[in-house]
XYZ file of C-alpha atoms in Angstrom:
533
model
C -0.022 0.019 -0.090
C 2.793 2.407 0.915
C 4.596 1.603 -2.303
C 1.491 2.346 -4.312
C 1.085 5.757 -2.595
C 4.672 6.330 -3.308
C 4.325 5.601 -6.923
C 1.115 7.604 -7.129
C 2.885 10.617 -5.504
C 5.815 10.277 -7.783
C 3.543 10.248 -10.912
C 1.749 13.418 -9.649
C 4.930 15.460 -9.974
C 5.311 17.095 -13.379
C 7.861 19.264 -15.071
C 7.012 22.919 -14.491
C 9.325 23.880 -17.352
C 7.087 22.119 -19.741
C 4.812 24.775 -21.328
C 1.696 22.774 -21.189
C 2.226 21.765 -17.532
C 3.000 25.444 -16.687
C -0.282 26.595 -18.464
C -2.300 23.920 -16.683
C -0.817 24.513 -13.297
C -1.262 28.229 -13.537
C -5.009 27.710 -14.355
C -5.311 25.191 -11.565
C -3.722 27.191 -8.903
C -5.971 30.245 -9.715
C -9.097 28.075 -9.580
C -11.417 28.248 -6.653
C -11.466 24.559 -6.563
C -7.631 24.331 -5.788
C -6.700 22.676 -2.466
C -2.911 22.579 -2.382
C 0.227 22.234 -4.431
C 3.811 21.146 -3.627
C 6.822 22.403 -5.660
C 10.403 21.021 -5.585
C 13.028 22.992 -7.428
C 16.774 23.783 -7.806
C 18.617 25.766 -10.329
C 18.255 23.144 -13.022
C 14.673 21.773 -12.701
C 11.333 22.469 -11.015
C 8.634 19.768 -10.404
C 5.023 20.444 -9.094
C 2.251 18.262 -7.831
C -1.287 19.684 -7.279
C -4.229 18.468 -5.228
C -2.498 15.964 -2.949
C -4.619 13.939 -0.649
C -3.952 13.506 3.162
C -2.441 10.009 2.591
C -0.223 11.347 -0.059
C 0.901 14.184 2.247
C 1.754 11.492 4.848
C 4.050 9.852 2.347
C 5.581 13.172 1.165
C 6.402 14.253 4.643
C 8.202 11.015 5.350
C 10.439 11.606 2.342
C 13.203 14.203 2.382
C 13.454 16.479 -0.675
C 16.287 15.454 -2.999
C 19.633 16.879 -1.888
C 19.977 20.534 -2.937
C 16.325 21.001 -3.769
C 13.886 23.341 -2.193
C 10.381 22.126 -1.295
C 7.417 24.546 -1.117
C 4.160 23.327 0.364
C 1.092 25.635 -0.294
C -2.239 24.972 1.454
C -5.414 26.831 0.456
C -8.145 27.005 3.178
C -6.381 25.115 5.992
C -9.613 24.810 7.964
C -10.913 22.528 5.268
C -7.751 20.355 5.372
C -7.410 19.646 9.049
C -5.658 16.211 8.616
C -3.006 17.720 6.259
C -2.254 20.546 8.603
C -2.082 18.132 11.435
C 0.386 15.949 9.640
C 2.514 18.969 8.800
C 2.442 20.146 12.298
C 3.335 16.798 13.860
C 6.263 16.435 11.418
C 7.890 19.915 12.178
C 6.807 20.140 15.834
C 4.117 22.710 15.793
C 2.579 23.198 19.173
C -1.108 21.988 19.624
C -2.203 25.428 20.028
C -0.587 26.659 16.772
C -2.147 23.711 14.982
C -5.602 24.525 16.442
C -5.210 28.205 15.336
C -4.295 27.181 11.864
C -7.443 25.001 11.443
C -9.753 27.228 13.420
C -12.967 27.396 11.308
C -14.661 30.580 10.375
C -17.163 31.647 13.016
C -19.925 31.959 10.476
C -19.438 28.266 9.265
C -19.482 27.089 12.886
C -22.808 28.826 13.391
C -24.145 27.666 10.249
C -23.373 24.028 10.997
C -24.895 24.447 14.388
C -28.073 25.764 12.786
C -27.702 29.049 14.559
C -27.269 31.064 11.389
C -29.366 30.301 8.417
C -27.560 32.602 5.855
C -24.734 31.472 3.683
C -21.159 31.694 4.985
C -19.738 35.199 4.040
C -16.435 34.349 2.544
C -15.029 34.296 -0.894
C -14.872 30.641 -1.506
C -18.336 29.787 -0.095
C -19.850 31.651 -3.027
C -17.769 29.725 -5.484
C -17.125 26.351 -4.098
C -20.640 24.983 -3.720
C -19.343 21.452 -3.976
C -16.649 21.943 -1.216
C -17.288 19.920 1.896
C -18.421 22.199 4.786
C -16.523 22.283 8.017
C -18.157 19.896 10.338
C -17.033 20.708 13.916
C -18.256 18.401 16.705
C -21.074 19.407 19.030
C -18.497 19.568 21.787
C -16.401 22.009 19.806
C -19.417 24.145 18.887
C -20.725 24.281 22.472
C -17.522 24.545 24.318
C -15.167 26.527 22.060
C -17.682 28.856 20.311
C -16.597 31.804 22.551
C -12.920 30.951 22.032
C -13.436 30.874 18.244
C -15.276 34.110 18.438
C -12.627 35.887 20.399
C -9.769 34.585 18.114
C -11.650 35.648 15.002
C -12.159 39.166 16.378
C -8.550 39.410 17.368
C -7.449 38.178 13.863
C -9.773 40.679 12.030
C -7.657 43.417 13.697
C -5.661 44.456 10.728
C -2.361 44.926 12.540
C -2.448 41.659 14.484
C 0.564 39.388 13.983
C 1.834 36.147 15.210
C 5.286 34.585 15.403
C 6.089 31.098 16.665
C 9.564 29.496 16.837
C 10.592 25.880 17.238
C 13.794 23.798 16.705
C 12.653 22.966 13.290
C 10.454 25.934 12.105
C 9.906 29.669 12.123
C 6.319 30.484 11.605
C 4.765 33.900 11.162
C 1.130 34.921 10.737
C -0.186 38.318 9.590
C -2.868 39.924 7.490
C -1.768 40.723 4.057
C -3.592 43.382 1.845
C -5.124 42.623 -1.489
C -6.743 44.914 -4.107
C -10.414 45.602 -3.825
C -12.359 44.427 -7.088
C -13.129 47.286 -9.437
C -16.622 46.081 -9.986
C -19.509 47.087 -7.708
C -19.742 49.675 -5.035
C -17.916 52.813 -6.090
C -17.947 54.172 -2.535
C -16.099 51.315 -1.259
C -13.657 51.461 -4.250
C -12.580 54.922 -3.104
C -11.690 53.718 0.499
C -7.979 54.034 1.387
C -7.896 50.714 3.432
C -7.970 47.718 1.172
C -9.407 44.362 2.192
C -7.075 41.786 3.762
C -6.640 38.137 4.281
C -4.759 36.026 6.866
C -1.708 33.923 5.819
C 0.848 31.825 7.753
C 4.376 31.564 6.402
C 6.714 28.918 7.825
C 10.461 28.391 7.130
C 11.582 24.929 8.139
C 15.023 23.465 8.950
C 15.094 21.045 5.997
C 14.899 23.850 3.411
C 11.048 23.544 3.237
C 8.796 26.536 2.974
C 4.983 26.110 3.905
C 2.397 28.700 3.267
C -1.209 28.480 4.587
C -3.837 30.912 3.231
C -7.004 31.161 5.180
C -10.451 31.950 3.732
C -10.887 35.628 3.908
C -14.197 37.409 4.412
C -15.691 39.091 1.293
C -17.437 42.475 1.354
C -20.208 41.279 -0.994
C -20.848 37.540 -0.467
C -23.789 37.386 -2.695
C -21.899 38.402 -5.854
C -19.940 35.806 -7.639
C -18.078 38.124 -9.977
C -16.892 40.140 -6.846
C -15.802 36.967 -4.990
C -13.968 35.634 -8.141
C -12.103 38.810 -8.706
C -11.136 39.144 -4.919
C -10.022 35.598 -4.866
C -7.699 36.371 -7.706
C -6.437 39.431 -6.031
C -5.847 37.536 -2.877
C -3.637 34.896 -4.579
C -1.844 37.250 -6.898
C 1.405 37.319 -4.979
C 1.485 33.508 -4.359
C 0.797 32.740 -7.997
C 3.442 35.305 -9.096
C 6.102 33.553 -7.212
C 4.787 30.208 -8.499
C 4.877 31.159 -12.024
C 8.367 32.599 -11.786
C 9.704 29.226 -10.729
C 9.269 28.052 -14.273
C 11.387 29.235 -17.146
C 8.370 30.076 -19.061
C 6.925 32.210 -16.263
C 10.086 34.220 -15.432
C 9.988 35.423 -19.205
C 6.434 36.768 -18.584
C 7.558 38.792 -15.546
C 10.894 40.244 -16.914
C 9.312 43.632 -17.621
C 7.418 43.885 -14.361
C 9.531 45.897 -11.944
C 7.626 45.434 -8.791
C 6.418 41.773 -9.168
C 9.744 40.408 -10.744
C 11.008 37.686 -8.243
C 13.908 35.559 -9.187
C 14.039 32.699 -6.757
C 15.082 29.702 -8.673
C 17.131 31.514 -11.320
C 19.145 33.321 -8.680
C 20.443 29.975 -7.202
C 24.257 29.481 -7.723
C 25.325 26.261 -9.410
C 28.908 26.547 -8.013
C 28.036 26.510 -4.364
C 27.363 23.348 -2.327
C 23.991 21.988 -2.731
C 22.983 22.417 1.003
C 24.007 26.176 0.836
C 22.029 26.564 -2.394
C 19.041 25.023 -0.926
C 19.237 27.307 2.118
C 19.523 30.262 -0.208
C 16.526 29.101 -2.168
C 14.229 28.486 0.790
C 15.234 31.733 2.426
C 14.591 33.831 -0.677
C 11.319 31.946 -1.270
C 10.230 32.828 2.320
C 11.110 36.416 1.697
C 9.313 36.784 -1.588
C 6.190 35.323 -0.147
C 6.393 37.874 2.595
C 7.066 40.701 0.149
C 3.653 41.534 -1.188
C 3.261 44.802 -2.961
C 0.069 43.990 -4.692
C -2.212 46.367 -2.666
C 0.294 48.305 -0.596
C 1.365 50.753 -3.295
C -2.083 51.754 -4.484
C -2.725 53.001 -0.823
C -0.398 56.009 -1.512
C -2.310 57.101 -4.557
C -5.734 56.552 -3.089
C -4.858 58.552 -0.026
C -3.473 61.285 -2.170
C -6.621 61.548 -4.170
C -8.760 61.469 -1.163
C -6.932 64.345 0.383
C -7.153 66.356 -2.885
C -10.958 65.712 -3.038
C -11.367 66.760 0.611
C -9.286 69.783 -0.046
C -11.328 70.886 -2.933
C -14.564 70.270 -0.897
C -13.216 72.284 2.204
C -11.882 75.291 0.220
C -14.951 75.236 -1.862
C -17.174 75.521 1.168
C -16.158 79.162 1.879
C -18.953 80.468 -0.231
C -22.278 81.406 1.262
C -24.145 79.243 -1.281
C -22.019 76.060 -1.030
C -23.731 72.740 -1.122
C -21.133 70.865 0.915
C -22.646 69.348 3.938
C -20.739 69.571 7.228
C -21.684 66.093 8.181
C -20.283 64.646 5.013
C -17.001 66.439 5.257
C -16.496 65.555 9.002
C -17.432 61.867 8.238
C -14.897 61.767 5.422
C -12.132 63.241 7.481
C -12.853 60.952 10.381
C -12.870 57.837 8.041
C -9.632 58.886 6.279
C -7.767 59.362 9.488
C -9.045 56.132 10.842
C -7.945 54.035 7.922
C -4.597 55.880 7.717
C -4.027 55.017 11.406
C -4.853 51.433 10.830
C -2.440 51.282 7.854
C 0.264 52.786 9.943
C -0.204 50.207 12.680
C -0.235 47.372 9.966
C 3.125 48.518 8.409
C 4.602 49.021 11.854
C 3.679 45.289 12.670
C 5.374 44.263 9.374
C 8.455 46.142 10.396
C 8.399 44.419 13.848
C 8.031 41.131 12.222
C 11.101 41.876 9.940
C 13.024 42.891 13.070
C 12.206 39.629 14.855
C 13.163 37.588 11.751
C 16.515 39.296 11.218
C 17.407 40.044 14.937
C 15.876 37.452 17.050
C 16.064 37.776 20.809
C 18.743 35.915 22.606
C 17.864 32.912 24.948
C 18.802 35.036 27.983
C 16.554 37.805 26.934
C 13.693 35.205 26.509
C 14.275 33.741 29.846
C 14.578 37.024 31.741
C 11.751 38.701 29.899
C 14.002 41.317 28.476
C 13.918 42.932 24.927
C 17.609 42.740 24.096
C 18.910 41.484 20.800
C 22.019 39.788 19.724
C 24.115 39.956 16.537
C 22.439 37.345 14.163
C 24.380 34.517 12.576
C 23.055 32.216 9.864
C 21.116 30.421 12.623
C 17.708 32.130 13.416
C 15.800 29.732 15.591
C 17.367 26.501 16.618
C 18.214 24.670 13.457
C 16.279 27.032 11.098
C 18.730 28.777 8.885
C 18.166 31.982 6.801
C 20.704 33.129 4.416
C 22.571 36.421 4.632
C 21.234 37.618 1.325
C 17.604 36.971 2.478
C 18.277 38.754 5.680
C 19.600 41.757 3.735
C 16.480 41.774 1.662
C 14.386 41.783 4.770
C 16.443 44.680 6.147
C 16.143 46.690 2.974
C 12.349 45.918 3.002
C 12.048 47.294 6.524
C 13.902 50.431 5.377
C 11.423 50.723 2.418
C 8.442 50.341 4.693
C 9.757 53.160 6.917
C 10.835 55.562 4.135
C 8.091 54.817 1.622
C 4.969 53.794 3.560
C 5.257 54.879 7.127
C 6.750 58.296 6.499
C 4.245 58.894 3.668
C 1.317 57.813 5.856
C 2.494 60.119 8.595
C 2.628 62.939 6.025
C -0.880 62.118 4.967
C -2.014 62.096 8.649
C -0.459 65.558 9.078
C -2.253 66.764 5.936
C -5.465 65.468 7.075
C -5.107 67.191 10.443
C -4.198 70.497 8.748
C -7.317 70.047 6.457
C -9.400 69.335 9.431
C -8.163 72.516 11.362
C -8.599 74.576 8.204
C -12.162 73.283 7.866
C -13.023 74.132 11.306
C -11.324 77.626 11.079
C -13.330 78.285 7.948
C -16.449 77.086 9.708
C -15.792 79.429 12.609
C -15.013 82.207 10.175
C -18.329 81.730 8.368
C -20.115 81.669 11.720
C -18.328 84.985 12.636
C -19.412 86.540 9.326
C -22.961 85.412 9.862
C -22.988 86.880 13.267
C -21.590 90.118 11.899
C -24.120 90.268 9.186
C -26.920 89.572 11.732
C -25.531 92.382 13.990
C -25.428 94.876 11.085
C -28.929 93.931 10.144
C -30.120 94.349 13.804
C -28.286 97.723 14.046
C -29.834 98.915 10.760
C -33.315 98.008 12.037
C -32.674 99.898 15.333
C -31.489 102.874 13.424
C -34.498 102.785 11.213
C -36.824 102.511 14.192
C -35.060 105.547 15.853
C -35.242 107.443 12.625
C -38.984 106.973 12.079
C -40.015 107.316 15.755
C -40.260 111.277 15.694
C -41.973 111.005 12.263
C -44.531 108.590 13.591
C -45.153 110.897 16.575
C -45.544 113.882 14.319
C -47.983 111.984 12.010
C -49.922 110.964 15.059
C -50.036 114.542 16.149
C -51.373 115.670 12.782
C -53.967 112.991 12.839
C -55.550 114.131 16.067
C -59.127 115.437 15.422
C -59.007 118.786 17.282
C -61.487 121.139 15.709
C -59.259 124.297 16.342
C -56.252 122.770 14.815
C -57.554 120.725 12.025
C -58.765 123.868 10.200
C -55.344 125.263 10.202
C -53.399 122.032 9.004
C -52.487 121.953 5.283
C -50.527 119.406 3.254
C -47.684 121.888 2.782
C -47.387 122.376 6.485
C -47.124 118.530 6.994
C -44.417 117.902 4.551
C -42.399 120.965 5.856
C -42.578 119.415 9.395
C -41.761 115.950 7.890
C -38.607 117.338 6.285
C -37.462 119.258 9.411
C -38.041 116.272 11.734
C -36.475 113.770 9.392
C -33.406 116.022 8.913
C -33.092 116.409 12.760
C -33.470 112.686 13.264
C -30.825 111.837 10.762
C -28.291 114.444 12.195
C -29.082 113.142 15.742
C -28.430 109.540 14.741
C -25.160 110.470 13.147
C -24.081 112.620 16.079
C -25.105 110.401 18.851
C -23.662 107.383 17.016
C -20.254 109.083 16.790
C -20.587 110.352 20.287
C -21.504 106.900 21.707
C -18.368 105.381 20.003
C -16.166 108.125 21.313
C -17.638 107.829 24.842
C -17.346 104.045 24.706
C -13.705 104.215 23.637
C -12.943 106.772 26.315
C -14.594 104.756 29.058
C -12.687 101.620 27.981
C -9.399 103.514 28.091
C -10.163 104.838 31.554
C -11.132 101.348 32.683
C -7.847 99.902 31.384
C -5.790 102.688 32.998
C -7.462 102.131 36.345
C -6.923 98.418 36.296
C -3.261 98.789 35.493
C -2.780 101.298 38.237
C -4.567 98.922 40.671
C -2.424 96.002 39.577
C 0.659 98.161 39.957
C -0.278 99.287 43.490
C -1.122 95.778 44.584
C 2.206 94.533 43.226
C 4.210 97.173 44.895
C 2.503 96.547 48.234
C 3.346 92.857 47.920
C 7.058 93.561 47.202
C 7.170 95.984 50.110
C 5.693 93.372 52.525
C 8.287 90.785 51.305
C 11.081 93.170 51.802
C 9.917 93.935 55.321
C 9.833 90.237 56.093
């Protein structure tokens, strides 16, 4: 039976440099039905096997890779392949807790199986993989561990959460990686600065084996197959890019792509010892799987466009007839700052992971609970080796994260704060102008009332029905009196207005002078008392 499995496993490995095999593998790996693949390569050849069963993995893990070859094991949706993950974990000494975290089911699927949620599972592959077997946790797991699963999922959904585990035979990191949001569908979400993300585990083992686990990410629109399909392709873009470039046909397709050009196999030296070449290949493969620019770089462009749009809105709101709503501007400013801060925390967590990979803490620091670091050698964790060239790449990546991403995000945050302050200053200025206009209107109404008060009194006097006076009133007399009283009212308003301003200024000057003299007298008395003491 074992020999049959070994023969079956050997037959599944195909030459990745064959054009037909390369085309077929590229389509299979991008398919929503893909479960896993295993690649073994050196400078001269690359072989790949797709869709291995649990029994075949048991045989594979019992066989060492040929001398000088690097083995890459990739698992899609580890929660649906628990037996495979368990075999890998037992082979390399993963802790039971780490294995449980790797195969932890999505909370929605647990609730669905337990008949506590009737809707479909909201993840990418649940929309596409209708024939995929559902996760079937036991009743004990559902009842006893539901709260733990919920807490773990909530923690993992925090974008900047990371994990690092070290053992004698492995170095395992877990983090959220960004991927592009599909261009179809909701235009409002397409303008968001923070892209969607998915959780992945990357493991570097002591026998020059690299293992990657990609969990099922949630999708923003679970009911749309086109959205789910595009998001799945975006999520797998970096992994497929590395896989394609392990083939001589694939490397030719990526030669003119400056960002995604990743020479892992072709950079191996044929003159070095095989073990050193395998260490170099596994270390560089581990690095290139970590280095994912697919959605990080568009963040800078999107944030710049958002700031320009907000700037136009804010400076365009100075007019009295502007249609920009205060609530919309404040919400946009708040959302932009929140997402920029989340991205800042995410890239800081990447930088911390790089520091832990390149500069691991010493054993004494671990034992004493200190945070000291020691000068690294080729050995990172027990028997896990990382090449000096890969470490240099990690260090350069950390510098790029600081200079390109973190510094730029900090500048964006400062611009957002400046825009926020400017908007509130403009709002306060508009309120002050409105108050000034209201004050001028009230003053004008008061002056008009004072101006027409004598005229109203005169008109009332002329309208009194007194027989001795009515006979002597004429229209000419009325208008003469009207002109005289109106002129006197206007002169009085002008004179008393100026006089009130002068008197007010004089009184304010006197009050300031008196207060200064009083403070001077009080101060001199205090100094005099201190001198006497």
